[in-house]
């Protein structure tokens, strides 16, 4: 079955630096990959979607890359702020768009 | 900003009881979903729903679970006879497009505690 791995250790960075989060997957060929933000006790909030034929997507301070050869997506937040502190989830789907598989998420702590 | 609304925010129920979790998706969305998250674990897919029928369901979504869109606005998840292991945060989500091209919009969830 498909396996989606995100770094379970929290990422601690200083305000103003770039945060880079990783999502690796195996036994899967996703057509779409999404990134979400989740705050404690809240539902995931959609950030970005990237398709398998796209290498990179940007939105304001966010950038996502998708390397289907490495089976990896990187999620970058530039000029990070304490308000960016949250858990970030990646989610994948194949040709069946009816469901997404989520990773377990990486907690980001941005220190002032 | 349109929202997906879920009620109640927290439900405590005795094992074996039936519960109904309610959701009001965004009004122009066509695709509806239930996901759940056991404390400290991944968000897991339960079921997707389109055009008044189930599109797909996971192995978690057994005969004890059912979904319904009883009117034009509500989307409900029923658990007929709750078990301790059903304790989790249940999230409703909706999307305008089949591919989730602009992402899913999730509600804030219902925390279900089975005692």
Short mmCIF file of C-alpha atoms in Angstrom, two decimals:
data_model
loop_
_atom_site.label_atom_id
_atom_site.label_comp_id
_atom_site.label_asym_id
_atom_site.label_seq_id
_atom_site.Cartn_x
_atom_site.Cartn_y
_atom_site.Cartn_z
CA UNK A 1 0.00 0.00 0.00
CA UNK A 2 1.06 3.60 -0.45
CA UNK A 3 3.27 5.18 2.17
CA UNK A 4 3.59 8.91 2.77
CA UNK A 5 6.36 10.13 5.04
CA UNK A 6 6.83 13.50 6.62
CA UNK A 7 9.46 14.29 9.19
CA UNK A 8 7.86 13.54 12.54
CA UNK A 9 10.37 15.70 14.39
CA UNK A 10 9.41 19.32 14.81
CA UNK A 11 11.26 21.87 12.72
CA UNK A 12 12.48 24.84 14.76
CA UNK A 13 13.67 27.91 12.89
CA UNK A 14 14.30 31.57 13.53
CA UNK A 15 11.92 34.23 12.29
CA UNK A 16 12.90 35.54 8.87
CA UNK A 17 14.54 32.30 7.74
CA UNK A 18 13.19 29.90 5.11
CA UNK A 19 11.45 26.78 6.38
CA UNK A 20 11.69 23.68 4.19
CA UNK A 21 9.42 20.71 4.83
CA UNK A 22 9.65 17.35 3.08
CA UNK A 23 7.05 14.86 1.90
CA UNK A 24 8.26 11.51 0.55
CA UNK A 25 6.07 8.78 -0.84
CA UNK A 26 6.44 5.19 -1.98
CA UNK A 27 4.29 2.63 -3.78
CA UNK A 28 2.29 5.39 -5.39
CA UNK A 29 2.11 7.55 -8.48
CA UNK A 30 0.12 10.60 -7.43
CA UNK A 31 -1.52 12.82 -9.98
CA UNK A 32 -1.96 15.67 -7.51
CA UNK A 33 -0.26 16.65 -4.31
CA UNK A 34 -1.66 19.16 -1.86
CA UNK A 35 -0.24 20.94 1.17
CA UNK A 36 -2.38 21.91 4.13
CA UNK A 37 -1.83 23.76 7.37
CA UNK A 38 -3.40 22.42 10.56
CA UNK A 39 -3.59 24.27 13.87
CA UNK A 40 -4.31 22.37 17.13
CA UNK A 41 -7.93 21.26 17.37
CA UNK A 42 -8.80 22.65 13.94
CA UNK A 43 -9.42 21.25 10.48
CA UNK A 44 -6.73 21.34 7.77
CA UNK A 45 -6.58 24.52 5.70
CA UNK A 46 -5.68 24.21 2.02
CA UNK A 47 -2.52 26.01 0.92
CA UNK A 48 -1.32 24.78 -2.48
CA UNK A 49 -1.89 22.04 -5.04
CA UNK A 50 0.68 20.85 -7.56
CA UNK A 51 0.10 18.42 -10.42
CA UNK A 52 2.44 15.62 -11.47
CA UNK A 53 3.47 17.49 -14.63
CA UNK A 54 4.38 20.65 -12.70
CA UNK A 55 7.80 21.11 -11.16
CA UNK A 56 7.08 24.13 -9.01
CA UNK A 57 4.18 26.24 -7.74
CA UNK A 58 4.28 29.51 -5.82
CA UNK A 59 1.83 31.52 -3.78
CA UNK A 60 3.04 34.59 -1.94
CA UNK A 61 5.71 33.36 0.52
CA UNK A 62 4.99 29.69 -0.22
CA UNK A 63 6.69 27.48 -2.78
CA UNK A 64 6.08 23.80 -3.54
CA UNK A 65 8.20 21.53 -5.70
CA UNK A 66 7.26 18.08 -6.95
CA UNK A 67 9.85 15.58 -8.14
CA UNK A 68 8.17 12.41 -9.38
CA UNK A 69 11.54 10.75 -10.00
CA UNK A 70 12.64 11.22 -6.39
CA UNK A 71 9.03 10.71 -5.22
CA UNK A 72 9.32 13.83 -3.13
CA UNK A 73 7.71 17.19 -2.60
CA UNK A 74 9.35 20.10 -0.82
CA UNK A 75 7.36 22.89 0.80
CA UNK A 76 9.11 26.18 1.47
CA UNK A 77 7.99 29.18 3.53
CA UNK A 78 10.25 32.16 2.95
CA UNK A 79 10.64 35.02 5.45
CA UNK A 80 8.95 32.86 8.08
CA UNK A 81 6.96 34.46 10.89
CA UNK A 82 5.85 33.16 14.30
CA UNK A 83 2.29 33.08 12.89
CA UNK A 84 3.47 30.37 10.48
CA UNK A 85 3.91 28.00 13.43
CA UNK A 86 1.58 25.05 12.81
CA UNK A 87 1.57 21.47 11.56
CA UNK A 88 1.88 21.12 7.79
CA UNK A 89 0.34 18.13 6.04
CA UNK A 90 0.91 16.80 2.56
CA UNK A 91 -1.86 14.88 0.82
CA UNK A 92 -1.75 12.83 -2.39
CA UNK A 93 -4.25 11.45 -4.82
CA UNK A 94 -3.91 9.33 -7.93
CA UNK A 95 -6.30 9.20 -10.87
CA UNK A 96 -9.10 8.50 -8.43
CA UNK A 97 -9.92 11.97 -7.24
CA UNK A 98 -12.44 10.84 -4.68
CA UNK A 99 -9.96 10.66 -1.84
CA UNK A 100 -6.65 11.98 -0.67
CA UNK A 101 -4.09 10.18 1.48
CA UNK A 102 -2.52 12.37 4.13
CA UNK A 103 0.91 12.28 5.67
CA UNK A 104 1.25 12.54 9.43
CA UNK A 105 2.48 16.13 9.21
CA UNK A 106 5.50 18.09 10.38
CA UNK A 107 5.22 20.63 13.18
CA UNK A 108 6.91 23.94 12.40
CA UNK A 109 7.94 26.28 15.22
CA UNK A 110 9.08 29.75 14.18
CA UNK A 111 10.83 31.57 17.02
CA UNK A 112 10.86 35.36 17.21
CA UNK B 1 -14.80 33.63 3.29
CA UNK B 2 -17.29 30.74 2.96
CA UNK B 3 -17.01 28.08 5.65
CA UNK B 4 -17.92 24.46 6.24
CA UNK B 5 -19.85 24.32 9.50
CA UNK B 6 -19.89 21.27 11.75
CA UNK B 7 -22.04 20.56 14.77
CA UNK B 8 -21.67 19.68 17.54
CA UNK B 9 -18.07 20.66 18.22
CA UNK B 10 -17.81 17.97 20.88
CA UNK B 11 -19.97 14.91 21.46
CA UNK B 12 -19.64 12.40 24.27
CA UNK B 13 -21.58 9.17 23.85
CA UNK B 14 -21.81 5.78 25.48
CA UNK B 15 -20.51 2.73 23.67
CA UNK B 16 -23.26 1.14 21.58
CA UNK B 17 -25.21 4.38 21.12
CA UNK B 18 -25.96 5.95 17.78
CA UNK B 19 -24.51 9.34 16.91
CA UNK B 20 -25.17 11.72 14.05
CA UNK B 21 -22.54 14.26 13.12
CA UNK B 22 -23.77 17.20 11.10
CA UNK B 23 -22.14 19.35 8.47
CA UNK B 24 -23.22 22.26 6.32
CA UNK B 25 -20.90 22.36 3.29
CA UNK B 26 -20.24 25.47 1.23
CA UNK B 27 -23.36 26.21 -0.78
CA UNK B 28 -21.99 25.90 -4.34
CA UNK B 29 -19.83 22.87 -3.63
CA UNK B 30 -20.79 19.56 -5.20
CA UNK B 31 -18.42 17.02 -3.64
CA UNK B 32 -18.59 16.10 0.00
CA UNK B 33 -16.29 14.08 2.24
CA UNK B 34 -15.81 12.78 5.74
CA UNK B 35 -12.34 12.28 7.16
CA UNK B 36 -11.32 11.42 10.69
CA UNK B 37 -8.23 11.93 12.82
CA UNK B 38 -7.55 9.81 15.87
CA UNK B 39 -5.55 11.82 18.40
CA UNK B 40 -1.91 12.06 17.32
CA UNK B 41 -2.50 10.14 14.09
CA UNK B 42 -3.00 10.91 10.41
CA UNK B 43 -6.09 12.36 8.82
CA UNK B 44 -7.85 9.31 7.31
CA UNK B 45 -10.36 9.17 4.48
CA UNK B 46 -13.78 7.72 5.31
CA UNK B 47 -16.16 8.45 2.45
CA UNK B 48 -16.82 10.70 -0.54
CA UNK B 49 -20.28 11.66 -1.77
CA UNK B 50 -21.50 13.19 -5.00
CA UNK B 51 -24.86 13.47 -6.71
CA UNK B 52 -26.60 11.92 -3.73
CA UNK B 53 -24.59 8.77 -3.66
CA UNK B 54 -21.34 7.44 -2.23
CA UNK B 55 -18.46 7.74 -4.70
CA UNK B 56 -15.92 5.88 -2.64
CA UNK B 57 -15.49 4.57 0.88
CA UNK B 58 -12.58 3.27 2.88
CA UNK B 59 -12.34 -0.01 4.75
CA UNK B 60 -13.02 1.96 7.95
CA UNK B 61 -16.46 2.89 6.59
CA UNK B 62 -18.23 -0.38 7.38
CA UNK B 63 -21.93 -1.16 7.87
CA UNK B 64 -21.97 0.82 11.09
CA UNK B 65 -21.44 4.04 9.14
CA UNK B 66 -23.81 5.82 6.80
CA UNK B 67 -24.01 9.24 5.16
CA UNK B 68 -26.93 11.26 3.98
CA UNK B 69 -27.72 14.58 2.41
CA UNK B 70 -31.29 14.90 3.65
CA UNK B 71 -31.89 18.35 2.17
CA UNK B 72 -30.02 20.81 -0.01
CA UNK B 73 -27.72 22.01 2.72
CA UNK B 74 -26.90 19.38 5.36
CA UNK B 75 -24.53 16.41 5.06
CA UNK B 76 -24.58 13.93 7.92
CA UNK B 77 -22.47 11.04 9.14
CA UNK B 78 -24.23 8.43 11.27
CA UNK B 79 -22.49 5.82 13.38
CA UNK B 80 -25.09 3.24 14.39
CA UNK B 81 -23.44 1.54 17.34
CA UNK B 82 -20.37 3.39 18.51
CA UNK B 83 -17.24 1.63 19.71
CA UNK B 84 -14.41 2.96 21.86
CA UNK B 85 -12.15 3.01 18.80
CA UNK B 86 -14.51 5.42 17.03
CA UNK B 87 -13.25 8.15 19.35
CA UNK B 88 -11.64 10.69 17.04
CA UNK B 89 -11.98 14.11 15.47
CA UNK B 90 -14.34 13.87 12.49
CA UNK B 91 -13.90 16.39 9.72
CA UNK B 92 -16.37 17.19 6.99
CA UNK B 93 -14.95 18.67 3.78
CA UNK B 94 -16.37 19.91 0.52
CA UNK B 95 -15.04 20.97 -2.86
CA UNK B 96 -16.43 22.58 -5.99
CA UNK B 97 -14.37 20.46 -8.37
CA UNK B 98 -13.92 16.72 -8.57
CA UNK B 99 -10.15 16.93 -8.58
CA UNK B 100 -10.00 19.12 -5.51
CA UNK B 101 -8.18 21.46 -7.83
CA UNK B 102 -8.55 24.33 -5.42
CA UNK B 103 -8.29 22.09 -2.40
CA UNK B 104 -10.89 20.88 -0.02
CA UNK B 105 -12.47 23.18 2.51
CA UNK B 106 -12.56 21.45 5.87
CA UNK B 107 -14.80 22.21 8.80
CA UNK B 108 -13.41 22.67 12.30
CA UNK B 109 -14.43 19.14 13.20
CA UNK B 110 -16.51 17.27 15.76
CA UNK B 111 -14.57 15.66 18.57
CA UNK B 112 -16.33 12.36 19.30
CA UNK B 113 -15.56 10.69 22.60
CA UNK B 114 -17.00 7.22 23.15
CA UNK B 115 -17.00 6.10 26.80
#
